[in-house]
Short mmCIF file of C-alpha atoms in Angstrom, two decimals:
data_model
loop_
_atom_site.label_atom_id
_atom_site.label_comp_id
_atom_site.label_asym_id
_atom_site.label_seq_id
_atom_site.Cartn_x
_atom_site.Cartn_y
_atom_site.Cartn_z
CA UNK J 1 0.00 0.00 0.00
CA UNK J 2 1.13 3.54 -0.67
CA UNK J 3 0.48 6.29 1.89
CA UNK J 4 0.30 9.94 0.85
CA UNK J 5 1.62 12.87 2.92
CA UNK J 6 0.68 16.55 2.39
CA UNK J 7 2.16 16.93 -1.09
CA UNK J 8 1.11 14.52 -3.83
CA UNK J 9 3.81 15.07 -6.49
CA UNK J 10 7.29 16.57 -6.59
CA UNK J 11 8.34 19.07 -9.25
CA UNK J 12 9.21 16.19 -11.61
CA UNK J 13 5.66 14.84 -11.17
CA UNK J 14 6.84 11.76 -9.27
CA UNK J 15 4.42 10.36 -6.70
CA UNK J 16 5.58 11.04 -3.14
CA UNK J 17 4.57 8.09 -0.98
CA UNK J 18 5.39 6.06 2.09
CA UNK J 19 5.53 2.37 1.13
CA UNK J 20 4.04 -0.57 3.04
CA UNK J 21 4.19 -4.26 2.16
CA UNK J 22 1.57 -5.89 4.38
CA UNK J 23 2.58 -4.62 7.85
CA UNK J 24 6.17 -3.74 6.88
CA UNK J 25 6.90 0.00 6.64
CA UNK J 26 9.51 -0.16 3.86
CA UNK J 27 10.80 3.43 4.24
CA UNK J 28 11.46 2.90 7.96
CA UNK J 29 13.09 -0.49 7.33
CA UNK J 30 15.50 0.95 4.74
CA UNK J 31 16.53 3.79 7.06
CA UNK J 32 16.86 1.50 10.08
CA UNK J 33 19.15 -0.85 8.14
CA UNK J 34 21.29 2.08 7.01
CA UNK J 35 20.32 1.67 3.35
CA UNK J 36 18.90 5.19 3.03
CA UNK J 37 19.66 8.69 4.27
CA UNK J 38 16.79 10.74 5.71
CA UNK J 39 15.68 13.64 3.55
CA UNK J 40 12.31 15.41 3.66
CA UNK J 41 10.83 18.11 1.48
CA UNK J 42 8.32 20.61 2.82
CA UNK J 43 5.50 20.18 3.62
CA UNK J 44 5.90 16.36 3.86
CA UNK J 45 7.11 15.89 7.43
CA UNK J 46 4.77 13.21 8.83
CA UNK J 47 7.48 10.69 9.87
CA UNK J 48 10.45 13.06 10.10
CA UNK J 49 11.23 12.56 13.83
CA UNK J 50 10.78 8.77 13.61
CA UNK J 51 13.02 8.52 10.56
CA UNK J 52 15.70 10.75 12.13
CA UNK J 53 15.70 8.52 15.23
CA UNK J 54 16.09 5.39 13.09
CA UNK J 55 18.90 7.06 11.13
CA UNK J 56 20.71 7.93 14.37
CA UNK J 57 20.51 4.33 15.58
CA UNK J 58 21.74 2.99 12.22
CA UNK J 59 24.64 5.46 12.32
CA UNK J 60 25.67 4.57 15.89
CA UNK J 61 25.62 0.87 14.93
CA UNK J 62 27.57 1.57 11.69
CA UNK J 63 24.92 -0.11 9.55
CA UNK J 64 24.82 0.12 5.77
CA UNK J 65 26.04 3.42 4.36
CA UNK J 66 27.12 4.56 7.86
CA UNK J 67 29.91 1.94 7.79
CA UNK J 68 31.85 4.30 5.51
CA UNK J 69 33.08 7.88 5.95
CA UNK J 70 31.08 9.07 2.95
CA UNK J 71 27.88 10.44 4.45
CA UNK J 72 27.37 13.29 6.94
CA UNK J 73 26.79 11.63 10.33
CA UNK J 74 23.27 12.45 11.56
CA UNK J 75 24.59 13.17 15.07
CA UNK J 76 26.69 16.05 13.78
CA UNK J 77 23.58 18.17 13.44
CA UNK J 78 22.67 17.80 17.10
CA UNK J 79 26.09 18.18 18.70
CA UNK J 80 27.87 20.42 16.21
CA UNK J 81 28.35 23.28 18.65
CA UNK J 82 30.30 21.00 20.99
CA UNK J 83 32.37 19.65 18.12
CA UNK J 84 33.59 22.93 16.60
CA UNK J 85 37.34 22.47 16.95
CA UNK J 86 39.65 25.00 18.56
CA UNK J 87 41.00 27.91 16.50
CA UNK J 88 44.17 26.06 15.47
CA UNK J 89 42.18 23.22 13.83
CA UNK J 90 40.17 25.45 11.49
CA UNK J 91 41.15 25.07 7.83
CA UNK J 92 40.85 27.48 4.92
CA UNK J 93 38.28 26.72 2.23
CA UNK J 94 41.25 26.54 -0.17
CA UNK J 95 42.57 23.46 1.67
CA UNK J 96 39.26 21.58 1.94
CA UNK J 97 40.16 19.18 -0.89
CA UNK J 98 42.96 17.76 1.30
CA UNK J 99 40.45 16.54 3.92
CA UNK J 100 37.98 14.32 2.05
CA UNK J 101 36.25 11.92 4.45
CA UNK J 102 37.14 14.02 7.51
CA UNK J 103 34.88 16.10 9.73
CA UNK J 104 36.44 19.55 9.77
CA UNK J 105 35.68 23.24 10.26
CA UNK J 106 36.20 25.23 7.06
CA UNK J 107 36.55 29.01 7.16
CA UNK J 108 36.12 31.54 4.38
CA UNK J 109 34.11 34.28 2.73
CA UNK J 110 30.90 33.43 0.87
CA UNK J 111 31.38 35.22 -2.47
CA UNK J 112 28.47 33.70 -4.38
CA UNK J 113 25.22 32.02 -3.40
CA UNK J 114 22.27 30.47 -5.17
CA UNK J 115 18.99 28.96 -3.99
CA UNK J 116 17.49 26.62 -6.59
CA UNK J 117 14.50 25.79 -4.42
CA UNK J 118 15.90 22.28 -3.96
CA UNK J 119 19.18 23.40 -2.40
CA UNK J 120 20.99 26.55 -1.32
CA UNK J 121 24.61 26.73 -2.48
CA UNK J 122 27.08 28.86 -0.52
CA UNK J 123 30.17 29.29 -2.68
CA UNK J 124 33.60 30.34 -1.46
CA UNK J 125 34.87 31.10 -4.98
CA UNK J 126 33.20 32.55 -8.08
CA UNK J 127 34.34 29.45 -10.01
CA UNK J 128 32.04 27.33 -7.85
CA UNK J 129 32.36 24.17 -9.95
CA UNK J 130 36.03 23.80 -8.97
CA UNK J 131 36.11 24.94 -5.34
CA UNK J 132 34.61 24.33 -1.90
CA UNK J 133 30.85 24.78 -1.51
CA UNK J 134 28.53 24.46 1.49
CA UNK J 135 25.08 23.08 0.64
CA UNK J 136 21.75 23.31 2.48
CA UNK J 137 19.08 21.00 1.04
CA UNK J 138 15.41 22.01 0.92
CA UNK J 139 14.59 19.26 3.41
CA UNK J 140 16.46 21.32 6.01
CA UNK J 141 15.34 24.85 5.01
CA UNK J 142 12.94 24.92 7.97
CA UNK J 143 15.96 24.79 10.34
CA UNK J 144 17.44 28.03 8.96
CA UNK J 145 16.41 31.69 8.81
CA UNK J 146 14.62 32.70 5.60
CA UNK J 147 16.79 33.39 2.54
CA UNK J 148 20.08 31.80 3.67
CA UNK J 149 21.54 32.69 0.25
CA UNK J 150 21.30 36.37 1.23
CA UNK J 151 22.04 35.96 4.94
CA UNK J 152 25.48 34.40 4.35
CA UNK J 153 26.49 36.21 1.13
CA UNK J 154 29.59 38.41 1.62
CA UNK J 155 30.03 37.07 5.17
CA UNK J 156 33.05 35.28 6.58
CA UNK J 157 31.78 31.99 7.99
CA UNK J 158 32.87 28.74 9.57
CA UNK J 159 31.19 25.58 8.35
CA UNK J 160 31.57 22.30 10.23
CA UNK J 161 30.86 18.86 8.81
CA UNK J 162 32.05 15.94 6.75
CA UNK J 163 34.01 17.07 3.69
CA UNK J 164 32.87 15.06 0.67
CA UNK J 165 33.88 15.13 -2.96
CA UNK J 166 31.08 15.98 -5.37
CA UNK J 167 31.83 16.18 -9.09
CA UNK J 168 35.53 16.75 -8.36
CA UNK J 169 35.08 19.51 -5.76
CA UNK J 170 34.89 19.53 -1.96
CA UNK J 171 31.60 20.22 -0.19
CA UNK J 172 29.96 20.06 3.21
CA UNK J 173 26.24 19.42 3.52
CA UNK J 174 24.79 21.64 6.23
CA UNK J 175 21.84 19.97 7.94
CA UNK J 176 21.63 22.19 11.02
CA UNK J 177 22.06 25.87 11.85
CA UNK J 178 24.66 24.88 14.44
CA UNK J 179 26.98 23.76 11.60
CA UNK J 180 27.51 27.29 10.27
CA UNK J 181 28.62 30.41 12.12
CA UNK J 182 29.08 33.94 10.82
CA UNK J 183 32.39 35.24 12.17
CA UNK J 184 32.57 38.54 10.23
#
């Protein structure tokens, strides 16, 4: 059976559904086994807390995709303020590509930003395809002030999280307001 939330279709006209096979909640099972990362898109938030709890348990038990240093640990969004490293451990955005797979704090000036509606991109260089970018996905927009693309533009910031390679460039996915701080 397929269960509908608030929104019926996404912008690509795909059906948005929670999936059940008899009594098995397939979405929850995939997340609990570590086979899927939690991502929600407004206004579909019915099982958000439950799914985030399952994701946290899967991460702590290193199940599925959490067995590898490829995905942003879900815990980082709840304890990020405690994890911001001391001043001497902060790296420049220009060095981010040397730290793939590591959780670091990256510092720099946001010189370009863009909100596609699906994600907000905070770029540290005008040639954004080649250099470090911080990304906020639409599923997390509700955790941030309105218009993050304008809030952070031309500000010196520190971004904390797992540095991943995406299309040849380093990025951090920001899932919580506590992962980014304006310092100037």
